[in-house]
Structures are given as structure tokens and as C-alpha cells.
PDB file of C-alpha atoms in Angstrom:
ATOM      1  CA  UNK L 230      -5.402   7.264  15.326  1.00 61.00           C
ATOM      2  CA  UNK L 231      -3.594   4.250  14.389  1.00 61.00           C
ATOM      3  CA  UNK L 232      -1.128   3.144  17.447  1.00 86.00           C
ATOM      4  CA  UNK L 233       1.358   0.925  18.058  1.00 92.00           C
ATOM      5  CA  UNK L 234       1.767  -0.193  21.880  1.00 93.00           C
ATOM      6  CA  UNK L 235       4.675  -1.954  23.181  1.00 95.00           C
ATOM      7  CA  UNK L 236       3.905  -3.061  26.747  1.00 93.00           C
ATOM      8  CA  UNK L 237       7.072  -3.449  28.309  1.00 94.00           C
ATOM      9  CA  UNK L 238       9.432  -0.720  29.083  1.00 93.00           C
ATOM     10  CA  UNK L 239      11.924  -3.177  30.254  1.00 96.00           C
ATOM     11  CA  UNK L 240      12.827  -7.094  29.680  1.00 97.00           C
ATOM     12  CA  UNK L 241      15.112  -8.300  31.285  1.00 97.00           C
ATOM     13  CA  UNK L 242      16.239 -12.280  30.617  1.00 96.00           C
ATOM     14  CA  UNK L 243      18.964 -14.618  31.143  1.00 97.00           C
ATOM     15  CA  UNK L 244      20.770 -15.462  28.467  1.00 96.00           C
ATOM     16  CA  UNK L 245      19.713 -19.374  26.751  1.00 96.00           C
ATOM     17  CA  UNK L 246      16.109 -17.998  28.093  1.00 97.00           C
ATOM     18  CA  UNK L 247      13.484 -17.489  25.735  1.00 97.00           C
ATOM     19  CA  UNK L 248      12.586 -14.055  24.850  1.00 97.00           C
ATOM     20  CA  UNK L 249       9.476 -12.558  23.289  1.00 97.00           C
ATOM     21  CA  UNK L 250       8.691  -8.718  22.778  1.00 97.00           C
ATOM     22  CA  UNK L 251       4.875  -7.877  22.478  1.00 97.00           C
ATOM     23  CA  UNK L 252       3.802  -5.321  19.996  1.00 96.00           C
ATOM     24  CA  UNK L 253      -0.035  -4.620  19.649  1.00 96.00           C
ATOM     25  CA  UNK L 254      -1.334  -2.657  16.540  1.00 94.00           C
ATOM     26  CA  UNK L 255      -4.365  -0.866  15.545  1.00 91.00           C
ATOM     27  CA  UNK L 256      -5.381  -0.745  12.189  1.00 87.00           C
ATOM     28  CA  UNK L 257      -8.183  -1.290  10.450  1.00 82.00           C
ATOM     29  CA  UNK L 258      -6.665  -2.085   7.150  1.00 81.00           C
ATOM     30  CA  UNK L 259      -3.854  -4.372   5.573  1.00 81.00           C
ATOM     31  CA  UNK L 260      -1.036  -3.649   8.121  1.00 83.00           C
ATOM     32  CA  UNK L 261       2.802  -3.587   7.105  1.00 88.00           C
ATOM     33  CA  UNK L 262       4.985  -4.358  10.150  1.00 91.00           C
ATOM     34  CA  UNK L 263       8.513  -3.780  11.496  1.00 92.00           C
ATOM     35  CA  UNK L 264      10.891  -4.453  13.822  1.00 94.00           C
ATOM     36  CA  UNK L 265      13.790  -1.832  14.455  1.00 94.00           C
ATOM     37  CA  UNK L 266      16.468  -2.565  16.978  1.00 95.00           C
ATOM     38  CA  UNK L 267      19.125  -0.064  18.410  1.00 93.00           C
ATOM     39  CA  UNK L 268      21.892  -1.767  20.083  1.00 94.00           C
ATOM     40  CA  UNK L 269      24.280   0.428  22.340  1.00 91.00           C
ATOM     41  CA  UNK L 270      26.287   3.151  20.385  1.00 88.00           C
ATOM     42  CA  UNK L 271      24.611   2.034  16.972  1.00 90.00           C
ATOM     43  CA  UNK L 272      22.244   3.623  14.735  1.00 91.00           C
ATOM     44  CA  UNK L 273      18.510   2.194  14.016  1.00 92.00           C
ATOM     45  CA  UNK L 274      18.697  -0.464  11.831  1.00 92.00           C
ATOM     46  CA  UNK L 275      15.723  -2.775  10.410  1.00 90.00           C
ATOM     47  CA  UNK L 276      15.400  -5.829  12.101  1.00 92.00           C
ATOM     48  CA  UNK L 277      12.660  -7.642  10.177  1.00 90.00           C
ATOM     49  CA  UNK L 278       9.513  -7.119   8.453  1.00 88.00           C
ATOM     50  CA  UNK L 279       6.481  -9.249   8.943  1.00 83.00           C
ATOM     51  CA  UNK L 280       5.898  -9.780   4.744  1.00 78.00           C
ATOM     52  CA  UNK L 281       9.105 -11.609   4.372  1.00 77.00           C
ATOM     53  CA  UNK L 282       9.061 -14.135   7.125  1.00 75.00           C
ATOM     54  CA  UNK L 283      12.314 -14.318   7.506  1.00 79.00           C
ATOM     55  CA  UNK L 284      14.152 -15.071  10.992  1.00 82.00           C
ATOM     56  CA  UNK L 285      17.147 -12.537  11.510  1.00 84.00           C
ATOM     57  CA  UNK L 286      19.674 -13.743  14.341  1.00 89.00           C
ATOM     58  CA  UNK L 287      17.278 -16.297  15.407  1.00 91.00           C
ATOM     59  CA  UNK L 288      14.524 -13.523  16.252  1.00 93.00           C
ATOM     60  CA  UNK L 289      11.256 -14.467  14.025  1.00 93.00           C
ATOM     61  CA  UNK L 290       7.622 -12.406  14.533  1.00 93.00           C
ATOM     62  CA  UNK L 291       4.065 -13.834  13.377  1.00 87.00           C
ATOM     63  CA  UNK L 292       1.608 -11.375  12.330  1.00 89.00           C
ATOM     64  CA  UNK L 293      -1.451 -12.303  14.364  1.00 90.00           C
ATOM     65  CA  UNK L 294      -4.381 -10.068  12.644  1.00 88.00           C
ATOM     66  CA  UNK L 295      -6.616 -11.043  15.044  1.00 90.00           C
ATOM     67  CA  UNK L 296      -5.042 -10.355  18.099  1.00 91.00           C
ATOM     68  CA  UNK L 297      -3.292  -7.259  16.372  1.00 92.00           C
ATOM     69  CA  UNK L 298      -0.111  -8.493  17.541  1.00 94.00           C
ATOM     70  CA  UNK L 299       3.305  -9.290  16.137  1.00 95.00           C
ATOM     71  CA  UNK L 300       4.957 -10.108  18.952  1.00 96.00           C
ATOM     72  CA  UNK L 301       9.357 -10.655  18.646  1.00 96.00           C
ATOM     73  CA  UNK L 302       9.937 -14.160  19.811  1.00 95.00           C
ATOM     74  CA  UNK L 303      13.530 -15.976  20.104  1.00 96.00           C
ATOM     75  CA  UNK L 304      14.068 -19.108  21.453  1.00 96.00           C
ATOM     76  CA  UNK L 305      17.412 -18.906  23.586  1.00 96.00           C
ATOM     77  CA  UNK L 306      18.375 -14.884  24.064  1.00 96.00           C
ATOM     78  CA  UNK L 307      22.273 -13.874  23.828  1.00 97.00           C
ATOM     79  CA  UNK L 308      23.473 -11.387  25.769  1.00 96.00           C
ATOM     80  CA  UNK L 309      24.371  -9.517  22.588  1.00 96.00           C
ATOM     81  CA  UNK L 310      20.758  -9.418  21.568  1.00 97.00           C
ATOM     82  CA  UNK L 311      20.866  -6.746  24.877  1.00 97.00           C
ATOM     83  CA  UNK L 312      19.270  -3.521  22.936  1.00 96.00           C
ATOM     84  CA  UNK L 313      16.121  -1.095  22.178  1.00 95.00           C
ATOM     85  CA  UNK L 314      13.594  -2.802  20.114  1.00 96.00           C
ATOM     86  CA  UNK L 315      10.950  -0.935  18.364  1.00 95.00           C
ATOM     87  CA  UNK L 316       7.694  -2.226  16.651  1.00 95.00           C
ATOM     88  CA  UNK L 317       6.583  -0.143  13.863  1.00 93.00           C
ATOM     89  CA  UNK L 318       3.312   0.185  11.758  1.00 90.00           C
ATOM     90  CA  UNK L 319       3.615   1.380   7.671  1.00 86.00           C
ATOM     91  CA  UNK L 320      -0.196   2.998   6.792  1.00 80.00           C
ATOM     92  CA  UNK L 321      -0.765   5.492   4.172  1.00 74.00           C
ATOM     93  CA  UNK L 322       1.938   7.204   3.938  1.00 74.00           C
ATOM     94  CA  UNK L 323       3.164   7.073   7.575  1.00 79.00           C
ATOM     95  CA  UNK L 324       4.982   5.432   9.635  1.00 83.00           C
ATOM     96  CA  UNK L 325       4.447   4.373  13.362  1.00 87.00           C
ATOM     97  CA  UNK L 326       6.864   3.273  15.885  1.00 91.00           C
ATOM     98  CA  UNK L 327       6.147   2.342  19.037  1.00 92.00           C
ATOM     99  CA  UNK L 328       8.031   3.161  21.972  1.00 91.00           C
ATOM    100  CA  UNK L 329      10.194   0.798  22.635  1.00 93.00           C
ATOM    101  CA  UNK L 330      11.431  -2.147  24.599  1.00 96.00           C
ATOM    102  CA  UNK L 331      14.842  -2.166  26.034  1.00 95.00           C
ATOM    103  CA  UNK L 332      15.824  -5.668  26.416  1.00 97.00           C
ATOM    104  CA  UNK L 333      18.523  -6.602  28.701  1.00 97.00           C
ATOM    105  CA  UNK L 334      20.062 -10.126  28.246  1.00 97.00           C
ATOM    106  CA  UNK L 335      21.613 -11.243  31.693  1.00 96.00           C
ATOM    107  CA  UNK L 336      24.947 -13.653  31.872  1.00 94.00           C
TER     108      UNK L 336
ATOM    109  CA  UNK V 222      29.500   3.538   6.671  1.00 52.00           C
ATOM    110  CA  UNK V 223      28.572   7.778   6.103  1.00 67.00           C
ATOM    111  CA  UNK V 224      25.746   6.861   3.818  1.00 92.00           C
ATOM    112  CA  UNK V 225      23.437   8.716   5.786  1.00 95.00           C
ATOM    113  CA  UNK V 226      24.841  11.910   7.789  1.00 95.00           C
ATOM    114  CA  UNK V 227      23.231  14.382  10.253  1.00 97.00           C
ATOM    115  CA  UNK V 228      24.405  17.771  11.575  1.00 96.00           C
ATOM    116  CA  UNK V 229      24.781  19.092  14.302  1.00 97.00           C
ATOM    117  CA  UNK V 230      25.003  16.066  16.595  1.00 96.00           C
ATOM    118  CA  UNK V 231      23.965  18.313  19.275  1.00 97.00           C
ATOM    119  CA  UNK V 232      22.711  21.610  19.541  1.00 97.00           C
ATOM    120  CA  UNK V 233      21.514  24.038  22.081  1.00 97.00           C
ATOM    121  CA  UNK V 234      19.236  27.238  21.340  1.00 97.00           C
ATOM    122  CA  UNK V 235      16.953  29.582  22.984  1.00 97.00           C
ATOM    123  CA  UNK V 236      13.225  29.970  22.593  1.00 97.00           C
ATOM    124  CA  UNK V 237      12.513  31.689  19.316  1.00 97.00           C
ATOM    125  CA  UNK V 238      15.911  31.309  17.636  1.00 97.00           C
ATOM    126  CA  UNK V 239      15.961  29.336  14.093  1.00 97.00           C
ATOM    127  CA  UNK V 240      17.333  26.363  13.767  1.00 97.00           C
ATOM    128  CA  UNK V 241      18.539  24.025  10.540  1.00 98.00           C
ATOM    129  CA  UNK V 242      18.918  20.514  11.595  1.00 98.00           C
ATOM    130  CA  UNK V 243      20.722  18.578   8.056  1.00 98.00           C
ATOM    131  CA  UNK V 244      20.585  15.348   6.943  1.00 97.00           C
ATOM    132  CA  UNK V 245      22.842  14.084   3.870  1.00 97.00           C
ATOM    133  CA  UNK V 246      22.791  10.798   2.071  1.00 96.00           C
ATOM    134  CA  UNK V 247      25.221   9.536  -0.224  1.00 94.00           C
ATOM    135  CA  UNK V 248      22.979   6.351  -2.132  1.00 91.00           C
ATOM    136  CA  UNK V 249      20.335   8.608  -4.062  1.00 88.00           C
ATOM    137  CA  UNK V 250      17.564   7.242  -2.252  1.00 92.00           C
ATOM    138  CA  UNK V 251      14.388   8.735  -3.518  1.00 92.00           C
ATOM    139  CA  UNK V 252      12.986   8.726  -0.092  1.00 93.00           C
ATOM    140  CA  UNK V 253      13.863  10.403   3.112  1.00 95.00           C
ATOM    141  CA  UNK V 254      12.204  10.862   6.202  1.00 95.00           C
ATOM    142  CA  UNK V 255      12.547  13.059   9.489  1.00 97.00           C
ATOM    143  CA  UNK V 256      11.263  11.699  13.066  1.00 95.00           C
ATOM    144  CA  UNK V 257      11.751  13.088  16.362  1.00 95.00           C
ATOM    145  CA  UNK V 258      12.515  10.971  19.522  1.00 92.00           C
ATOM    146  CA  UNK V 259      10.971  11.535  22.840  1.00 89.00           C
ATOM    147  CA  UNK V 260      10.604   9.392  26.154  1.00 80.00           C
ATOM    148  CA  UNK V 261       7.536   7.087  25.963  1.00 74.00           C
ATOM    149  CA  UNK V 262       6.525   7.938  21.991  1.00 77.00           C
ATOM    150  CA  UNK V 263       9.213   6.127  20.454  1.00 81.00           C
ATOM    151  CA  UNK V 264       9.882   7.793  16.639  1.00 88.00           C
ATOM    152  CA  UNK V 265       7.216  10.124  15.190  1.00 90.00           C
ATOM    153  CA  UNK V 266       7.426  11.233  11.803  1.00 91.00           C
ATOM    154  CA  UNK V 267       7.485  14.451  11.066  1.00 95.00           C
ATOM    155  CA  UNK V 268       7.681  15.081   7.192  1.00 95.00           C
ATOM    156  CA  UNK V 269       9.005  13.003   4.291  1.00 94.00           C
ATOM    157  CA  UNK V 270      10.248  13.388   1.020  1.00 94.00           C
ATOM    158  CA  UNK V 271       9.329  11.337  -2.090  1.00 92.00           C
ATOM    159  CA  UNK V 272      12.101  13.008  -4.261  1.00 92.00           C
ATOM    160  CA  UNK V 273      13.650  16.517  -4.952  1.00 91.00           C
ATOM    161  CA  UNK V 274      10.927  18.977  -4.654  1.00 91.00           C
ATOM    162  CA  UNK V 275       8.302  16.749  -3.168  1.00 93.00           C
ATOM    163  CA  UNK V 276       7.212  16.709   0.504  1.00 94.00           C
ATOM    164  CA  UNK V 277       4.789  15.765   2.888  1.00 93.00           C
ATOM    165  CA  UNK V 278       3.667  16.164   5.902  1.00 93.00           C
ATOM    166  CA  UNK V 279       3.865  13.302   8.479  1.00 90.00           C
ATOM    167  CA  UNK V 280       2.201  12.808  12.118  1.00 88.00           C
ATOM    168  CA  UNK V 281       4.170  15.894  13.853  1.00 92.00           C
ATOM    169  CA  UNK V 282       4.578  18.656  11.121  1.00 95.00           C
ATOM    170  CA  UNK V 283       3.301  21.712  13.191  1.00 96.00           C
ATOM    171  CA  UNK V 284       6.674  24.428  13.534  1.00 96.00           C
ATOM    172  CA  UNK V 285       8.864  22.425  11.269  1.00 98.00           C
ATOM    173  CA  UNK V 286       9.776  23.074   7.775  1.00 97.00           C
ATOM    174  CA  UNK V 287      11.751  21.347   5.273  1.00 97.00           C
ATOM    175  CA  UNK V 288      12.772  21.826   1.594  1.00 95.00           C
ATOM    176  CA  UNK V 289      14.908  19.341  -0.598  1.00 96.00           C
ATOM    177  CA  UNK V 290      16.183  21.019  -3.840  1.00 95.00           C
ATOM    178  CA  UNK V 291      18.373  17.996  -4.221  1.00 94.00           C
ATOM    179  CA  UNK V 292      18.080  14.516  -3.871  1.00 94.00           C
ATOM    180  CA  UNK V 293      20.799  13.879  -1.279  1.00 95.00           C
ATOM    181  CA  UNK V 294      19.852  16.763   1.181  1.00 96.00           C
ATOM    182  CA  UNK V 295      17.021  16.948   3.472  1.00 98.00           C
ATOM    183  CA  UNK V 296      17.637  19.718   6.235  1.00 98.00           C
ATOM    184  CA  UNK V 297      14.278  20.520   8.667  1.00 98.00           C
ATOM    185  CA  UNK V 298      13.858  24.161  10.082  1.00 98.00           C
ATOM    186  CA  UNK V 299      12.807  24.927  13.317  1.00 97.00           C
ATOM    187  CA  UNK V 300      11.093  28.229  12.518  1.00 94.00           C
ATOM    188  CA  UNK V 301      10.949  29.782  16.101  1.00 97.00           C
ATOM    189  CA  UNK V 302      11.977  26.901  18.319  1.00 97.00           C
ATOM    190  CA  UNK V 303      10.221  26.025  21.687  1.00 97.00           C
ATOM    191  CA  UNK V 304      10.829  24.490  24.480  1.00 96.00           C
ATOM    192  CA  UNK V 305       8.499  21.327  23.274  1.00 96.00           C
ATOM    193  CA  UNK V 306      10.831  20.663  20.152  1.00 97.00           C
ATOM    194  CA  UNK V 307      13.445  19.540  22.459  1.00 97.00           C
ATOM    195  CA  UNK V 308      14.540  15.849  21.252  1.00 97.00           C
ATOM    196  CA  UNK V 309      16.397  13.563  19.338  1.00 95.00           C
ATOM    197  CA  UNK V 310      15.822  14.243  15.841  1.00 97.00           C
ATOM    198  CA  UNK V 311      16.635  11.212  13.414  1.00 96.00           C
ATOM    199  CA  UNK V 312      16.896  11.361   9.697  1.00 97.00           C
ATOM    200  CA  UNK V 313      16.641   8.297   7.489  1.00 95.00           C
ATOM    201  CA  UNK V 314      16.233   7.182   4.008  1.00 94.00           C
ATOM    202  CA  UNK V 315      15.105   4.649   1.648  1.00 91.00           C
ATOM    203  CA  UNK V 316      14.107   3.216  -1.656  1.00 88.00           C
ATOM    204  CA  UNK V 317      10.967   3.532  -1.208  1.00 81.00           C
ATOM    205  CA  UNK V 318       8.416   3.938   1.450  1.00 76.00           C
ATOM    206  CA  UNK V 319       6.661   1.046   2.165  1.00 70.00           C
ATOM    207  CA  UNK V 320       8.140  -2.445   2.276  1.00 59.00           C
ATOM    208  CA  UNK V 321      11.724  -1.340   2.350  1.00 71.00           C
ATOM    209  CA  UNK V 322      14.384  -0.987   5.023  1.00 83.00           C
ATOM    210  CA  UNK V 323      14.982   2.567   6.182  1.00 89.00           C
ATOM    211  CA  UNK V 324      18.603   3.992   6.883  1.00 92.00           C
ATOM    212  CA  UNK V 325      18.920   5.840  10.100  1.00 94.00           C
ATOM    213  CA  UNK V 326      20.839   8.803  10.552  1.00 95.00           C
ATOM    214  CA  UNK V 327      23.087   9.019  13.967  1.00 94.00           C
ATOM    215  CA  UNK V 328      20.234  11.528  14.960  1.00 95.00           C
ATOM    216  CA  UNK V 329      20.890  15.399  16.559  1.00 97.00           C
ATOM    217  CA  UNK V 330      19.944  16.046  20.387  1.00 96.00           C
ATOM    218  CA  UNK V 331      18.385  19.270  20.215  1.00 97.00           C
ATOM    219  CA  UNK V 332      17.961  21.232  23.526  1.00 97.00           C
ATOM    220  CA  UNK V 333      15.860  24.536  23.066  1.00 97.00           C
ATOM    221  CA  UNK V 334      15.946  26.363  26.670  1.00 96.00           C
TER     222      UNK V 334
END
């Protein structure tokens, strides 16, 4: 079954720290990756996706095939970055999320 | 921002009762999608629809159904609900499938005692 594993239930940082999420995959294929985030009281939204390599509020993720990763990095967290993060996989026709990172940015 | 719209927002029901969760989207996206949210599994899909009349089964299908005679209207069925189909249900929607940003509903928390 193709998973995605997100090892940290909990981050918590203080804010101007660096922050990174880790995501893990498995796929065997040509993988299509996501990050969602959830911030309090707001709906799901896209975050980024790994094809356009584009940084979104100063958050940027690498696809690593080799380590299956595509670990959520930012340089200096804001405490309004404080949310639910969620890695997810496109194969087939399904989707994948994983289950989630809550990330608490400290003043 | 109603583009995408789900009803209930809660609901509570008893073992074996049927229950229509609906989702409504106002931007004629072709897709839509149905997940359910529990502790420590994140989103799992449950079915998805390409377009009016077309649908598929996702990762979680077993005692759901779902039917979308028009394009803006997805509602899922809990046939005879159990206690193991309590969760968050979200809806979403999108262009297309793959490569595209979804639209998340404000999801439903469905409690089946």
C-alpha cells in the first residue's frame, strides 16, 4: 500500500527558529507531492506542490527520491505559521495524506 | 468565500439509521472528492467524482455511497451507519485531479452512537 508517514505528532519551535516537517513516502513510481496546512478555524488549503518549486510564505520542500522524503523546511518560523500540516501523495487515481504535524510556533 | 459548502456541520445518529452528508460547489469544478478524518490517519479518500455521472471508488469506499446527477452536488450516503464511520468528513473539489490545488469543504463531524 502506498503510505505517507509524517513522524512527528507535534513541533514545537520558537519563533526566528528554523523549522522543518519530515514527510516520508512510498512509492514505487513517479510520485506527485503536497503540502496541505490547516491553520486554527480555517479550512484545508494547498500549501505547495513539489512540481512547481515554488516557496509559499517562506516554506520551500525538495523532493528527495531517494530518501522518499519531502521534508517542509523554513528558515526562521513565525508564530503565525502555528498550524496542522499535512504531506500528501497523488498515485493513480488517489490521493494520500498523511497524518499530520501540528506545529506550534512559540513567542 | 462559499465556493465549496458542506451540510450538516454536525450530526448525530444511531447505529443503522441513513445518513446524507452534502457537499455543494459553486465554480463547476469537474472534480470532487470525499475524505474522512480520523486521529492518526490524517485524510482518506473515500470516493471521487470525475464529472456528473462518473464515480469512483477511493481507499475507504466500503458502506458509503454517492451519486452526482449534477456537477455542483456531491452528497455521500451512509447506508446503515456504524459506530466506525464516526469522523470528520471533508468534501473538496478541483480542476482536475492530479497536479491541481483541491478546495476543502468546512467538513461535517459525524457521531454515529
Amino acid at each position: 500500500a502506498q503510505r505517507v508517514t509524517q513522524p512527528e505528532k507535534l513541533l514545537s519551535v520558537f519563533k526566528g527558529a528554523p523549522v522543518e516537517l519530515k514527510c516520508n513516502y512510498s512509492y514505487s513510481g513517479s510520485p506527485e507531492l503536497f503540502w496541505y496546512v490547516q491553520y486554527s478555524r480555517q479550512r484545508l488549503q494547498l500549501l505547495l506542490r513539489h512540481i512547481s518549486r515554488e516557496s509559499i510564505k517562506g516554506f520551500t520542500a525538495d523532493l528527495n527520491k531517494g530518501e522518499t522524503s519531502f521534508h517542509l523546511k523554513k528558515p526562521f518560523a513565525q508564530e503565525e505559521d502555528s498550524a496542522m500540516y499535512y504531506c500528501a501523495l497523488y498515485y493513480g487515481q488517489n490521493f494520500v495524506f498523511g497524518p499530520g504535524t501540528r506545529l506550534s510556533v512559540l513567542p | 468565500d462559499a465556493g465549496i459548502t458542506q451540510s450538516p456541520r454536525y450530526k448525530i445518529t444511531e447505529t443503522g439509521r441513513q445518513v446524507t452528508l452534502m457537499c455543494h460547489q459553486t465554480w463547476s469544478h469537474s472534480y470532487m472528492f470525499w475524505y474522512r478524518q480520523d486521529l492518526g490517519h490524517g485524510l482518506r479518500l473515500i470516493y471521487y467524482s470525475a464529472a456528473a455521472d462518473i464515480t469512483d471508488k477511493g481507499e475507504v469506499p466500503d458502506g458509503y455511497v454517492v451519486s452526482r446527477s449534477k456537477t455542483e452536488n456531491f452528497p455521500l450516503t451512509l447506508e446503515s451507519a456504524t459506530r466506525s464511520q464516526t469522523s470528520v468528513y471533508f468534501c473538496a473539489s478541483s480542476v482536475s485531479f492530479t497536479s491541481t490545488e483541491q478546495f476543502f469543504g468546512p467538513g461535517t463531524r459525524l457521531t454515529v452512537l
